[in-house]
Amino acid sequence: MELLAQARLTFFGMTPNSPELWVKIIVTFILGLGVMFAFTKAPIRARRMIVFSFTFASGLFYILLWLWPVAVAREPGTLPNNAVEGVAFWLDDAVPRIADVAQILTAFLLGLGIMSLLTVHTQRIRRKAQDWKYSVLLMVSLVTMVGFGYVDWIQKKFQDPQGKLLEMANWGPVQYGQDLLFDGAYQQMEAAMFSMIAFFILSAAYRAFRVRSVESTVLMASALILMLSLMGALDFIWTTGINNLVAQTHNPFLDNFKISEVAGWVKSTLQTPSIRAIEFGVGLGAVAMGLRIWLGLERGGVSA
Amino acid sequence: MNAAFWDKLQKVDRRVLYVVLVVLTSIGLFLKAEIPVAVDDSSADFYAKLMKIDPNKPVVVQTDWTISTRGENMAHLECLLRILMTRKIKFVYYSATSDAPAFQVATDVIRHINEERKAMNLKVYERGTDYIGLGLFPNAEGANESMRNDIKKAWGGRRVRMPDGNETDIFQTPVLKGVNSMGDFGLMVVVTASDTIDFAVQRLNDKVELTGMATGVIAPGMLPYYQARQLKGFAGGLKGCYDMEYMMKHGINHPEEGGKIYVNAGKIVGEVPPLGSGKDLARATQYYADLHIALSLLIFAVVVGNVAMFAQKKAKKGAE
Amino acid sequence: MDQYLFIKLSVGVFFTIGLYSVLYKENKFYRFCEHIFLGLAAGYSLVAIWTSILYDQWWLKMTGVPAEGTSKMVPGYFMYAVLLPIGLCGYMVMSKKHNWMSKIPIGVILGLWSGQQVKNWWTQYGAQIYGSMQPVIPTTWSSLSRPALYTFNEAGAKVPLSPDAAAVIRSNIYATQALSNFIFVVTLVTALSYFLFNFELKGKFLRSFNTVGRWLLMVGFGALFGSTVMARFALVIDRMSFIWNEWLKLGR
């Protein structure tokens, strides 16, 4: 009871697994579905306003959080002095909840890609389209992965309080199966897929990376300096030669001609500002795009 | 040689190039060697920071990569974990990316580094008392924003299964006890293969000392942050990771037998010791010699391609 | 356990070779591996969406967590239930009639993103603008370039300078550094102007300013290219290491 008393129960935050909480969850869900159903009946003209309202309200939260006066030296249990401070408290308390909204909705939407994949492949199987057997293969792999994945999670989460299954020596068939599919097959295939880009880069560089203009020459020179600086062995040989020269001439200025020094200079004096310029441009674009989305001016984006 | 030869040379079958790349990179793996290296300033700063932070303060590790970038990011995370575990620094880790396997991959790396340490009779890190995993946050912006605002609310209500089997609130564990804000962490490290480092800089660089370990694709974009001190250091790509392993073995401005100093970093004032125990030269060292071969091949290919183009033009002009 | 590890690695090698086979030409072995890959990827995502995200961040927050051991109770917040219908709106994209509703959850996510942009711009770029204001006038003319932080003793060996002398050198701006800083600022301004004013400019000076900007942007792209090459080659090297070092246990 003492532990129970430590947590603050409110109208919104209720005792776990209590019947009242479950009733409210179900009612909230049904009401949500009701609103969703009502939206399906919305006239075409209202659709844009509905989507805009959701977008604007979401954006407004962070704009308010940024512009609203912040309550200073707030202690747990402090009551606000006035309405302005009340809003500040509310904004402050709502940040993690709003962040949760972004996490949860993103997670729900991640399923959309899988849904689309399933739709395409079930149709291919149903129609016995060309190479439909590969679609069956895809489905079997998917179901097997889901099966092993969930059983493994349930066993680790709810049936292994000592965390013994974290060690391979204590694994059962499910853990071996999950590991074989995830680490043995899926992960290695992902690595192989991504590594293939290197082959295409090599081929493209051989065929197309030509000194044809000032721009391509500058790009090639910059890339070459950077690649040479990545090769420590080459740098070492060159540096040893420079060090010997410095020792003979007692002229430390020659140190500036080490590959690492030249590359460091190019990096800090030319590459950093040019990348920064690109990022400044991208950043300004993001602000402009952000404002356009928030204010519902972006036609192709979230406007219905 | 006539124009036809140079033309043929430029149109050599791409599969020949692929075979050459496979053969050379395979041979390169057998040339594993400790290559002397001039470490990047950013790597030196990062290593010095990791070796100097207060071991009593936990570190936040945001690990946003999957096996697709194993060649670089796994070496990064292994390197980071070896330093943290050797220095007995507690850490909390999570993934802030929509790439679903990211968290599982990081958990697997912790497991195999623990196995490596067990085999070397070194302290094994235990969940709950030495480290905590928080899971996957698919919306990196939201995750970092709420951490900026209030870490206790952002991670509030989460529990971890301790070695004794009890579930405990993460803020009551030895890892996060005493942590009330981002400023209570000794350091934050973002190990990434994507632009999540941008989100972390946007939201957290003024709240906690921020550093990064990123793939070669992302690393150049970190230069402006480093120059503006928004990042206190970073290891960029395979070279950055090799720098780290080299410093783990030799330290910075640290005289070894005969007074020889392997890493002279003028930017770092004073001496930073090597790691001392545990593995130092590891995955990045294994790959670094090979990287020389692969880069040389690319440079050679570009040079040959250009020479062939000019020679062909010249031969054509001569024929006219 | 060793047997299992060998089987696991063999499976990985089998699929790696299967996918690499497309480098020769499109073939059935590749398609076989490709579809298994897609199935496993989708399957794993379905698992991770619940186990790594929704269970902790949605379900437990909605239903709460009872007190246990020394951990106090976490109340359940029923309002989290409203996110399920909003999330389900996303799936209306499958409906021809109501696919506009899928823009509601996307609108919420983009709205949250857009609201953060102005503040983020400043926290991301404020320090960088400040960092770009580099001194372009030397503070000393005692030497054109920055002197070395070491000297030579009578035997000809390098001897580091005293910390005080090194600190004085570090604190000064020498002519070559000022020149480098000037080049830094010019690079930033010209590249930025090319990036932002990408329309026809009148006047020889402005046009050449933009041309220089374009060239200097190429320096940045060159760095990106070189670094990207390192990243991609590292992945191939890793695959080769997987086959030779981890699977065949050669050259370890």
mmCIF file of N, CA and C in Angstrom, chain B residues 14-15 18 21-22 25-26 29-30 32 68-72 100-101 104 136-139 141 145 148 157-159 161 167-169 172 202-203 205 216-217 220 224-225 227-228 230 236-239 266 269 283 286-287 290-291 294-295 298, chain C residues 23-24 44-45 48 52-53 56-57 61 65-68 70-74 109 113 116 119-120 123-125 127-128 131 134 170 184 223-225 227-242 244-246 250-252:
data_model
loop_
_atom_site.group_PDB
_atom_site.id
_atom_site.type_symbol
_atom_site.label_atom_id
_atom_site.label_comp_id
_atom_site.label_asym_id
_atom_site.label_seq_id
_atom_site.Cartn_x
_atom_site.Cartn_y
_atom_site.Cartn_z
ATOM 1 N N ARG B 14 32.603 -5.635 -66.573
ATOM 2 C CA ARG B 14 32.539 -5.248 -65.154
ATOM 3 C C ARG B 14 32.838 -6.433 -64.236
ATOM 4 N N ARG B 15 32.520 -7.652 -64.712
ATOM 5 C CA ARG B 15 32.724 -8.829 -63.872
ATOM 6 C C ARG B 15 34.207 -9.103 -63.614
ATOM 7 N N TYR B 18 34.962 -7.037 -60.696
ATOM 8 C CA TYR B 18 34.402 -7.643 -59.477
ATOM 9 C C TYR B 18 35.315 -8.759 -58.963
ATOM 10 N N LEU B 21 38.365 -7.373 -57.343
ATOM 11 C CA LEU B 21 38.063 -6.828 -56.010
ATOM 12 C C LEU B 21 37.948 -7.958 -54.979
ATOM 13 N N VAL B 22 37.247 -9.024 -55.343
ATOM 14 C CA VAL B 22 37.076 -10.145 -54.406
ATOM 15 C C VAL B 22 38.435 -10.784 -54.099
ATOM 16 N N THR B 25 40.730 -8.256 -52.016
ATOM 17 C CA THR B 25 40.302 -8.054 -50.620
ATOM 18 C C THR B 25 40.437 -9.350 -49.810
ATOM 19 N N SER B 26 40.329 -10.487 -50.488
ATOM 20 C CA SER B 26 40.542 -11.761 -49.774
ATOM 21 C C SER B 26 42.012 -11.906 -49.386
ATOM 22 N N LEU B 29 43.152 -9.777 -46.379
ATOM 23 C CA LEU B 29 42.806 -10.201 -45.018
ATOM 24 C C LEU B 29 43.934 -10.987 -44.355
ATOM 25 N N PHE B 30 44.781 -11.551 -45.185
ATOM 26 C CA PHE B 30 45.880 -12.344 -44.639
ATOM 27 C C PHE B 30 47.103 -11.482 -44.338
ATOM 28 N N LYS B 32 47.157 -9.079 -42.192
ATOM 29 C CA LYS B 32 46.839 -8.353 -40.966
ATOM 30 C C LYS B 32 48.125 -7.842 -40.305
ATOM 31 N N SER B 68 23.918 -4.401 -41.736
ATOM 32 C CA SER B 68 24.239 -3.928 -43.087
ATOM 33 C C SER B 68 25.508 -3.088 -43.084
ATOM 34 N N THR B 69 25.847 -2.461 -41.964
ATOM 35 C CA THR B 69 27.090 -1.671 -41.895
ATOM 36 C C THR B 69 28.050 -2.286 -40.871
ATOM 37 N N ARG B 70 27.986 -3.609 -40.761
ATOM 38 C CA ARG B 70 28.810 -4.318 -39.782
ATOM 39 C C ARG B 70 30.294 -4.014 -39.937
ATOM 40 N N GLY B 71 30.740 -3.855 -41.186
ATOM 41 C CA GLY B 71 32.163 -3.640 -41.453
ATOM 42 C C GLY B 71 32.728 -2.466 -40.679
ATOM 43 N N GLU B 72 31.922 -1.459 -40.414
ATOM 44 C CA GLU B 72 32.420 -0.303 -39.671
ATOM 45 C C GLU B 72 31.788 -0.202 -38.279
ATOM 46 N N ALA B 100 14.456 -1.857 -37.613
ATOM 47 C CA ALA B 100 14.013 -2.716 -36.515
ATOM 48 C C ALA B 100 15.102 -3.533 -35.799
ATOM 49 N N PRO B 101 16.066 -4.131 -36.514
ATOM 50 C CA PRO B 101 17.008 -4.999 -35.789
ATOM 51 C C PRO B 101 18.069 -4.257 -34.972
ATOM 52 N N GLN B 104 18.508 -5.244 -31.251
ATOM 53 C CA GLN B 104 18.902 -6.653 -31.103
ATOM 54 C C GLN B 104 20.386 -6.831 -31.456
ATOM 55 N N LEU B 136 13.943 -0.010 -28.552
ATOM 56 C CA LEU B 136 14.013 0.706 -29.834
ATOM 57 C C LEU B 136 13.050 1.886 -29.829
ATOM 58 N N PHE B 137 13.535 3.052 -30.257
ATOM 59 C CA PHE B 137 12.674 4.226 -30.417
ATOM 60 C C PHE B 137 12.659 4.553 -31.912
ATOM 61 N N PRO B 138 11.577 4.225 -32.601
ATOM 62 C CA PRO B 138 11.624 4.390 -34.060
ATOM 63 C C PRO B 138 11.649 5.833 -34.514
ATOM 64 N N ASN B 139 11.238 6.757 -33.635
ATOM 65 C CA ASN B 139 11.231 8.170 -34.007
ATOM 66 C C ASN B 139 12.346 8.868 -33.234
ATOM 67 N N GLU B 141 13.808 11.761 -33.512
ATOM 68 C CA GLU B 141 13.597 13.152 -33.108
ATOM 69 C C GLU B 141 12.821 13.222 -31.790
ATOM 70 N N GLU B 145 14.202 14.579 -28.237
ATOM 71 C CA GLU B 145 13.518 15.775 -27.726
ATOM 72 C C GLU B 145 13.052 15.541 -26.287
ATOM 73 N N ARG B 148 15.928 15.559 -23.921
ATOM 74 C CA ARG B 148 16.383 16.926 -23.675
ATOM 75 C C ARG B 148 15.522 17.584 -22.591
ATOM 76 N N GLY B 157 9.140 5.027 -15.567
ATOM 77 C CA GLY B 157 8.276 3.842 -15.529
ATOM 78 C C GLY B 157 8.908 2.595 -16.102
ATOM 79 N N ARG B 158 10.120 2.722 -16.671
ATOM 80 C CA ARG B 158 10.748 1.526 -17.249
ATOM 81 C C ARG B 158 11.427 0.700 -16.161
ATOM 82 N N ARG B 159 11.394 -0.598 -16.352
ATOM 83 C CA ARG B 159 12.025 -1.479 -15.381
ATOM 84 C C ARG B 159 13.012 -2.405 -16.069
ATOM 85 N N ARG B 161 15.130 -6.224 -15.468
ATOM 86 C CA ARG B 161 15.266 -7.448 -14.669
ATOM 87 C C ARG B 161 16.699 -7.518 -14.151
ATOM 88 N N GLU B 167 12.431 -7.309 -10.777
ATOM 89 C CA GLU B 167 12.310 -6.176 -11.705
ATOM 90 C C GLU B 167 12.469 -4.894 -10.906
ATOM 91 N N THR B 168 13.294 -4.006 -11.392
ATOM 92 C CA THR B 168 13.562 -2.764 -10.664
ATOM 93 C C THR B 168 13.411 -1.578 -11.598
ATOM 94 N N ASP B 169 12.888 -0.478 -11.056
ATOM 95 C CA ASP B 169 12.796 0.764 -11.818
ATOM 96 C C ASP B 169 14.208 1.169 -12.242
ATOM 97 N N GLN B 172 16.379 3.325 -10.159
ATOM 98 C CA GLN B 172 16.828 2.831 -8.849
ATOM 99 C C GLN B 172 18.000 1.861 -8.992
ATOM 100 N N GLN B 202 21.037 18.466 -32.796
ATOM 101 C CA GLN B 202 19.989 19.487 -32.699
ATOM 102 C C GLN B 202 19.415 19.582 -31.298
ATOM 103 N N ARG B 203 19.250 18.446 -30.643
ATOM 104 C CA ARG B 203 18.489 18.448 -29.402
ATOM 105 C C ARG B 203 19.315 18.292 -28.138
ATOM 106 N N ASN B 205 23.155 18.666 -27.915
ATOM 107 C CA ASN B 205 24.570 19.065 -27.813
ATOM 108 C C ASN B 205 24.827 20.082 -26.715
ATOM 109 N N GLY B 216 31.682 5.799 -42.845
ATOM 110 C CA GLY B 216 32.348 6.747 -43.729
ATOM 111 C C GLY B 216 31.358 7.613 -44.499
ATOM 112 N N VAL B 217 30.164 7.084 -44.725
ATOM 113 C CA VAL B 217 29.166 7.860 -45.461
ATOM 114 C C VAL B 217 28.710 9.066 -44.633
ATOM 115 N N PRO B 220 31.809 12.598 -42.958
ATOM 116 C CA PRO B 220 32.124 13.956 -43.417
ATOM 117 C C PRO B 220 31.120 14.995 -42.923
ATOM 118 N N PRO B 224 31.578 19.583 -39.665
ATOM 119 C CA PRO B 224 31.134 20.902 -39.203
ATOM 120 C C PRO B 224 30.735 20.917 -37.726
ATOM 121 N N TYR B 225 30.149 19.829 -37.248
ATOM 122 C CA TYR B 225 29.769 19.770 -35.830
ATOM 123 C C TYR B 225 31.018 19.761 -34.948
ATOM 124 N N GLN B 227 34.000 20.905 -35.752
ATOM 125 C CA GLN B 227 34.689 22.199 -35.819
ATOM 126 C C GLN B 227 34.016 23.220 -34.896
ATOM 127 N N ALA B 228 32.677 23.115 -34.780
ATOM 128 C CA ALA B 228 31.936 24.056 -33.934
ATOM 129 C C ALA B 228 31.835 23.562 -32.490
ATOM 130 N N GLN B 230 30.287 21.171 -31.305
ATOM 131 C CA GLN B 230 29.010 20.555 -30.928
ATOM 132 C C GLN B 230 29.231 19.069 -30.682
ATOM 133 N N GLY B 236 35.423 8.446 -37.348
ATOM 134 C CA GLY B 236 34.740 8.374 -38.640
ATOM 135 C C GLY B 236 35.193 7.179 -39.457
ATOM 136 N N GLY B 237 34.276 6.291 -39.745
ATOM 137 C CA GLY B 237 34.548 5.168 -40.633
ATOM 138 C C GLY B 237 35.554 4.183 -40.069
ATOM 139 N N LEU B 238 36.039 3.321 -40.954
ATOM 140 C CA LEU B 238 36.982 2.281 -40.549
ATOM 141 C C LEU B 238 38.299 2.902 -40.070
ATOM 142 N N LYS B 239 38.731 3.971 -40.757
ATOM 143 C CA LYS B 239 39.977 4.633 -40.352
ATOM 144 C C LYS B 239 39.844 5.168 -38.919
ATOM 145 N N GLY B 266 49.412 16.740 -31.312
ATOM 146 C CA GLY B 266 49.732 18.072 -30.815
ATOM 147 C C GLY B 266 48.532 18.765 -30.210
ATOM 148 N N VAL B 269 46.658 18.156 -25.081
ATOM 149 C CA VAL B 269 47.666 18.614 -24.128
ATOM 150 C C VAL B 269 47.841 17.517 -23.083
ATOM 151 N N ARG B 283 39.023 -5.863 -34.630
ATOM 152 C CA ARG B 283 38.384 -5.947 -35.942
ATOM 153 C C ARG B 283 38.899 -4.898 -36.933
ATOM 154 N N GLN B 286 42.198 -5.749 -38.266
ATOM 155 C CA GLN B 286 42.083 -6.849 -39.223
ATOM 156 C C GLN B 286 41.721 -6.332 -40.627
ATOM 157 N N TYR B 287 40.903 -5.290 -40.661
ATOM 158 C CA TYR B 287 40.403 -4.802 -41.952
ATOM 159 C C TYR B 287 41.261 -3.683 -42.556
ATOM 160 N N ASP B 290 43.622 -4.287 -45.463
ATOM 161 C CA ASP B 290 42.799 -4.603 -46.632
ATOM 162 C C ASP B 290 42.221 -3.333 -47.258
ATOM 163 N N LEU B 291 41.909 -2.376 -46.426
ATOM 164 C CA LEU B 291 41.351 -1.118 -46.942
ATOM 165 C C LEU B 291 42.360 -0.430 -47.861
ATOM 166 N N ALA B 294 42.056 -2.119 -51.219
ATOM 167 C CA ALA B 294 40.817 -1.774 -51.929
ATOM 168 C C ALA B 294 40.875 -0.326 -52.458
ATOM 169 N N LEU B 295 41.369 0.586 -51.630
ATOM 170 C CA LEU B 295 41.455 1.984 -52.080
ATOM 171 C C LEU B 295 42.466 2.125 -53.221
ATOM 172 N N LEU B 298 40.860 1.115 -56.389
ATOM 173 C CA LEU B 298 39.956 2.127 -56.931
ATOM 174 C C LEU B 298 40.745 3.255 -57.598
ATOM 175 N N LEU C 23 25.853 -10.657 -59.148
ATOM 176 C CA LEU C 23 26.908 -9.833 -59.748
ATOM 177 C C LEU C 23 27.358 -10.435 -61.088
ATOM 178 N N TYR C 24 27.189 -11.766 -61.183
ATOM 179 C CA TYR C 24 27.502 -12.413 -62.462
ATOM 180 C C TYR C 24 26.361 -12.173 -63.436
ATOM 181 N N TYR C 44 10.866 -10.216 -39.171
ATOM 182 C CA TYR C 44 11.554 -9.663 -38.008
ATOM 183 C C TYR C 44 10.959 -8.311 -37.623
ATOM 184 N N SER C 45 10.607 -7.508 -38.626
ATOM 185 C CA SER C 45 10.009 -6.202 -38.325
ATOM 186 C C SER C 45 8.700 -6.381 -37.569
ATOM 187 N N ALA C 48 9.684 -7.099 -34.039
ATOM 188 C CA ALA C 48 10.315 -5.974 -33.336
ATOM 189 C C ALA C 48 9.324 -4.844 -33.072
ATOM 190 N N SER C 52 9.982 -4.671 -29.321
ATOM 191 C CA SER C 52 10.969 -3.622 -29.011
ATOM 192 C C SER C 52 10.348 -2.233 -28.923
ATOM 193 N N ILE C 53 9.137 -2.055 -29.469
ATOM 194 C CA ILE C 53 8.572 -0.698 -29.438
ATOM 195 C C ILE C 53 7.235 -0.674 -28.692
ATOM 196 N N ASP C 56 6.584 -1.888 -24.731
ATOM 197 C CA ASP C 56 7.076 -0.993 -23.675
ATOM 198 C C ASP C 56 6.485 0.412 -23.777
ATOM 199 N N GLN C 57 6.436 0.907 -25.024
ATOM 200 C CA GLN C 57 6.129 2.333 -25.177
ATOM 201 C C GLN C 57 4.635 2.616 -25.332
ATOM 202 N N LYS C 61 2.417 1.502 -21.031
ATOM 203 C CA LYS C 61 2.029 2.850 -20.590
ATOM 204 C C LYS C 61 0.507 2.966 -20.512
ATOM 205 N N VAL C 65 1.920 -0.589 -14.824
ATOM 206 C CA VAL C 65 2.720 -1.705 -14.302
ATOM 207 C C VAL C 65 2.532 -1.755 -12.789
ATOM 208 N N PRO C 66 2.075 -2.900 -12.251
ATOM 209 C CA PRO C 66 1.883 -2.992 -10.800
ATOM 210 C C PRO C 66 3.217 -2.874 -10.052
ATOM 211 N N ALA C 67 3.126 -2.517 -8.780
ATOM 212 C CA ALA C 67 4.337 -2.424 -7.965
ATOM 213 C C ALA C 67 4.977 -3.799 -7.839
ATOM 214 N N GLU C 68 6.326 -3.816 -7.819
ATOM 215 C CA GLU C 68 7.028 -5.092 -7.652
ATOM 216 C C GLU C 68 8.356 -4.830 -6.973
ATOM 217 N N THR C 70 11.124 -3.334 -5.081
ATOM 218 C CA THR C 70 11.311 -1.952 -4.631
ATOM 219 C C THR C 70 10.760 -0.950 -5.635
ATOM 220 N N SER C 71 10.213 -1.452 -6.753
ATOM 221 C CA SER C 71 9.703 -0.538 -7.786
ATOM 222 C C SER C 71 8.272 -0.147 -7.508
ATOM 223 N N LYS C 72 8.020 1.156 -7.577
ATOM 224 C CA LYS C 72 6.650 1.591 -7.317
ATOM 225 C C LYS C 72 5.762 1.358 -8.540
ATOM 226 N N MET C 73 4.456 1.399 -8.280
ATOM 227 C CA MET C 73 3.496 1.177 -9.350
ATOM 228 C C MET C 73 3.571 2.295 -10.402
ATOM 229 N N VAL C 74 3.367 1.916 -11.664
ATOM 230 C CA VAL C 74 3.292 2.916 -12.726
ATOM 231 C C VAL C 74 1.837 2.969 -13.192
ATOM 232 N N ILE C 109 2.687 13.041 -37.376
ATOM 233 C CA ILE C 109 4.146 12.862 -37.271
ATOM 234 C C ILE C 109 4.870 14.051 -37.921
ATOM 235 N N TRP C 113 7.191 17.024 -36.281
ATOM 236 C CA TRP C 113 8.526 17.303 -36.843
ATOM 237 C C TRP C 113 8.647 18.788 -37.209
ATOM 238 N N GLN C 116 9.238 21.412 -34.528
ATOM 239 C CA GLN C 116 10.566 21.454 -33.882
ATOM 240 C C GLN C 116 11.618 22.160 -34.734
ATOM 241 N N LYS C 119 13.347 25.894 -33.799
ATOM 242 C CA LYS C 119 14.258 25.827 -32.650
ATOM 243 C C LYS C 119 15.489 24.983 -32.988
ATOM 244 N N ASN C 120 15.231 23.874 -33.690
ATOM 245 C CA ASN C 120 16.340 22.991 -34.037
ATOM 246 C C ASN C 120 17.345 23.665 -34.947
ATOM 247 N N THR C 123 19.684 25.489 -32.676
ATOM 248 C CA THR C 123 20.597 24.658 -31.866
ATOM 249 C C THR C 123 21.595 23.918 -32.749
ATOM 250 N N GLN C 124 21.183 23.615 -33.974
ATOM 251 C CA GLN C 124 22.109 22.905 -34.865
ATOM 252 C C GLN C 124 23.104 23.858 -35.519
ATOM 253 N N TYR C 125 22.609 24.989 -35.992
ATOM 254 C CA TYR C 125 23.482 25.850 -36.803
ATOM 255 C C TYR C 125 24.018 27.079 -36.071
ATOM 256 N N ALA C 127 25.734 27.423 -33.299
ATOM 257 C CA ALA C 127 27.148 27.258 -32.933
ATOM 258 C C ALA C 127 28.029 27.215 -34.174
ATOM 259 N N GLN C 128 27.477 26.716 -35.272
ATOM 260 C CA GLN C 128 28.279 26.625 -36.501
ATOM 261 C C GLN C 128 28.479 27.998 -37.128
ATOM 262 N N GLY C 131 31.042 29.454 -35.104
ATOM 263 C CA GLY C 131 32.330 28.816 -35.404
ATOM 264 C C GLY C 131 32.898 29.231 -36.753
ATOM 265 N N GLN C 134 35.771 33.239 -38.224
ATOM 266 C CA GLN C 134 37.166 32.942 -37.886
ATOM 267 C C GLN C 134 38.041 34.182 -38.061
ATOM 268 N N ARG C 170 50.207 28.434 -29.383
ATOM 269 C CA ARG C 170 48.825 28.006 -29.687
ATOM 270 C C ARG C 170 47.852 29.176 -29.646
ATOM 271 N N PHE C 184 38.703 29.592 -45.582
ATOM 272 C CA PHE C 184 37.550 28.922 -44.964
ATOM 273 C C PHE C 184 36.290 29.768 -45.157
ATOM 274 N N ALA C 223 35.154 14.955 -50.835
ATOM 275 C CA ALA C 223 35.381 14.364 -49.504
ATOM 276 C C ALA C 223 34.306 13.330 -49.210
ATOM 277 N N LEU C 224 33.076 13.673 -49.562
ATOM 278 C CA LEU C 224 31.981 12.720 -49.326
ATOM 279 C C LEU C 224 32.193 11.443 -50.138
ATOM 280 N N PHE C 225 32.653 11.619 -51.374
ATOM 281 C CA PHE C 225 32.885 10.454 -52.235
ATOM 282 C C PHE C 225 33.982 9.560 -51.640
ATOM 283 N N SER C 227 35.125 9.323 -48.652
ATOM 284 C CA SER C 227 34.741 8.696 -47.395
ATOM 285 C C SER C 227 33.703 7.591 -47.621
ATOM 286 N N THR C 228 32.813 7.831 -48.592
ATOM 287 C CA THR C 228 31.806 6.813 -48.909
ATOM 288 C C THR C 228 32.469 5.553 -49.475
ATOM 289 N N VAL C 229 33.486 5.773 -50.297
ATOM 290 C CA VAL C 229 34.221 4.630 -50.857
ATOM 291 C C VAL C 229 34.803 3.784 -49.724
ATOM 292 N N MET C 230 35.376 4.472 -48.717
ATOM 293 C CA MET C 230 35.932 3.736 -47.569
ATOM 294 C C MET C 230 34.831 2.887 -46.917
ATOM 295 N N ALA C 231 33.659 3.514 -46.739
ATOM 296 C CA ALA C 231 32.566 2.812 -46.060
ATOM 297 C C ALA C 231 32.136 1.575 -46.839
ATOM 298 N N ARG C 232 31.989 1.726 -48.149
ATOM 299 C CA ARG C 232 31.495 0.609 -48.951
ATOM 300 C C ARG C 232 32.522 -0.507 -49.046
ATOM 301 N N PHE C 233 33.801 -0.129 -49.187
ATOM 302 C CA PHE C 233 34.831 -1.163 -49.236
ATOM 303 C C PHE C 233 34.922 -1.901 -47.905
ATOM 304 N N ALA C 234 34.689 -1.158 -46.816
ATOM 305 C CA ALA C 234 34.734 -1.812 -45.496
ATOM 306 C C ALA C 234 33.689 -2.921 -45.430
ATOM 307 N N LEU C 235 32.567 -2.715 -46.103
ATOM 308 C CA LEU C 235 31.515 -3.735 -46.069
ATOM 309 C C LEU C 235 31.926 -4.984 -46.865
ATOM 310 N N VAL C 236 32.569 -4.762 -48.008
ATOM 311 C CA VAL C 236 33.045 -5.926 -48.786
ATOM 312 C C VAL C 236 34.121 -6.671 -47.995
ATOM 313 N N ILE C 237 35.024 -5.901 -47.411
ATOM 314 C CA ILE C 237 36.097 -6.523 -46.620
ATOM 315 C C ILE C 237 35.490 -7.361 -45.495
ATOM 316 N N ASP C 238 34.454 -6.818 -44.874
ATOM 317 C CA ASP C 238 33.796 -7.531 -43.787
ATOM 318 C C ASP C 238 33.184 -8.844 -44.273
ATOM 319 N N ARG C 239 32.605 -8.807 -45.475
ATOM 320 C CA ARG C 239 32.024 -10.042 -46.031
ATOM 321 C C ARG C 239 33.110 -11.067 -46.305
ATOM 322 N N MET C 240 34.218 -10.596 -46.852
ATOM 323 C CA MET C 240 35.326 -11.517 -47.136
ATOM 324 C C MET C 240 35.861 -12.089 -45.824
ATOM 325 N N SER C 241 35.918 -11.236 -44.814
ATOM 326 C CA SER C 241 36.384 -11.693 -43.510
ATOM 327 C C SER C 241 35.416 -12.721 -42.937
ATOM 328 N N PHE C 242 34.139 -12.502 -43.174
ATOM 329 C CA PHE C 242 33.121 -13.448 -42.692
ATOM 330 C C PHE C 242 33.369 -14.834 -43.297
ATOM 331 N N TRP C 244 36.313 -15.962 -44.987
ATOM 332 C CA TRP C 244 37.650 -16.547 -44.773
ATOM 333 C C TRP C 244 37.990 -16.709 -43.290
ATOM 334 N N ASN C 245 37.775 -15.652 -42.518
ATOM 335 C CA ASN C 245 38.215 -15.678 -41.112
ATOM 336 C C ASN C 245 37.220 -16.378 -40.200
ATOM 337 N N GLU C 246 35.923 -16.029 -40.359
ATOM 338 C CA GLU C 246 34.953 -16.570 -39.399
ATOM 339 C C GLU C 246 34.485 -17.972 -39.768
ATOM 340 N N LEU C 250 40.500 -19.128 -41.430
ATOM 341 C CA LEU C 250 41.840 -18.935 -42.006
ATOM 342 C C LEU C 250 42.295 -17.501 -41.744
ATOM 343 N N GLY C 251 43.566 -17.307 -41.556
ATOM 344 C CA GLY C 251 44.156 -15.975 -41.448
ATOM 345 C C GLY C 251 43.697 -15.179 -40.257
ATOM 346 N N ARG C 252 43.317 -15.857 -39.149
ATOM 347 C CA ARG C 252 42.841 -15.102 -37.978
ATOM 348 C C ARG C 252 44.007 -14.629 -37.131
#
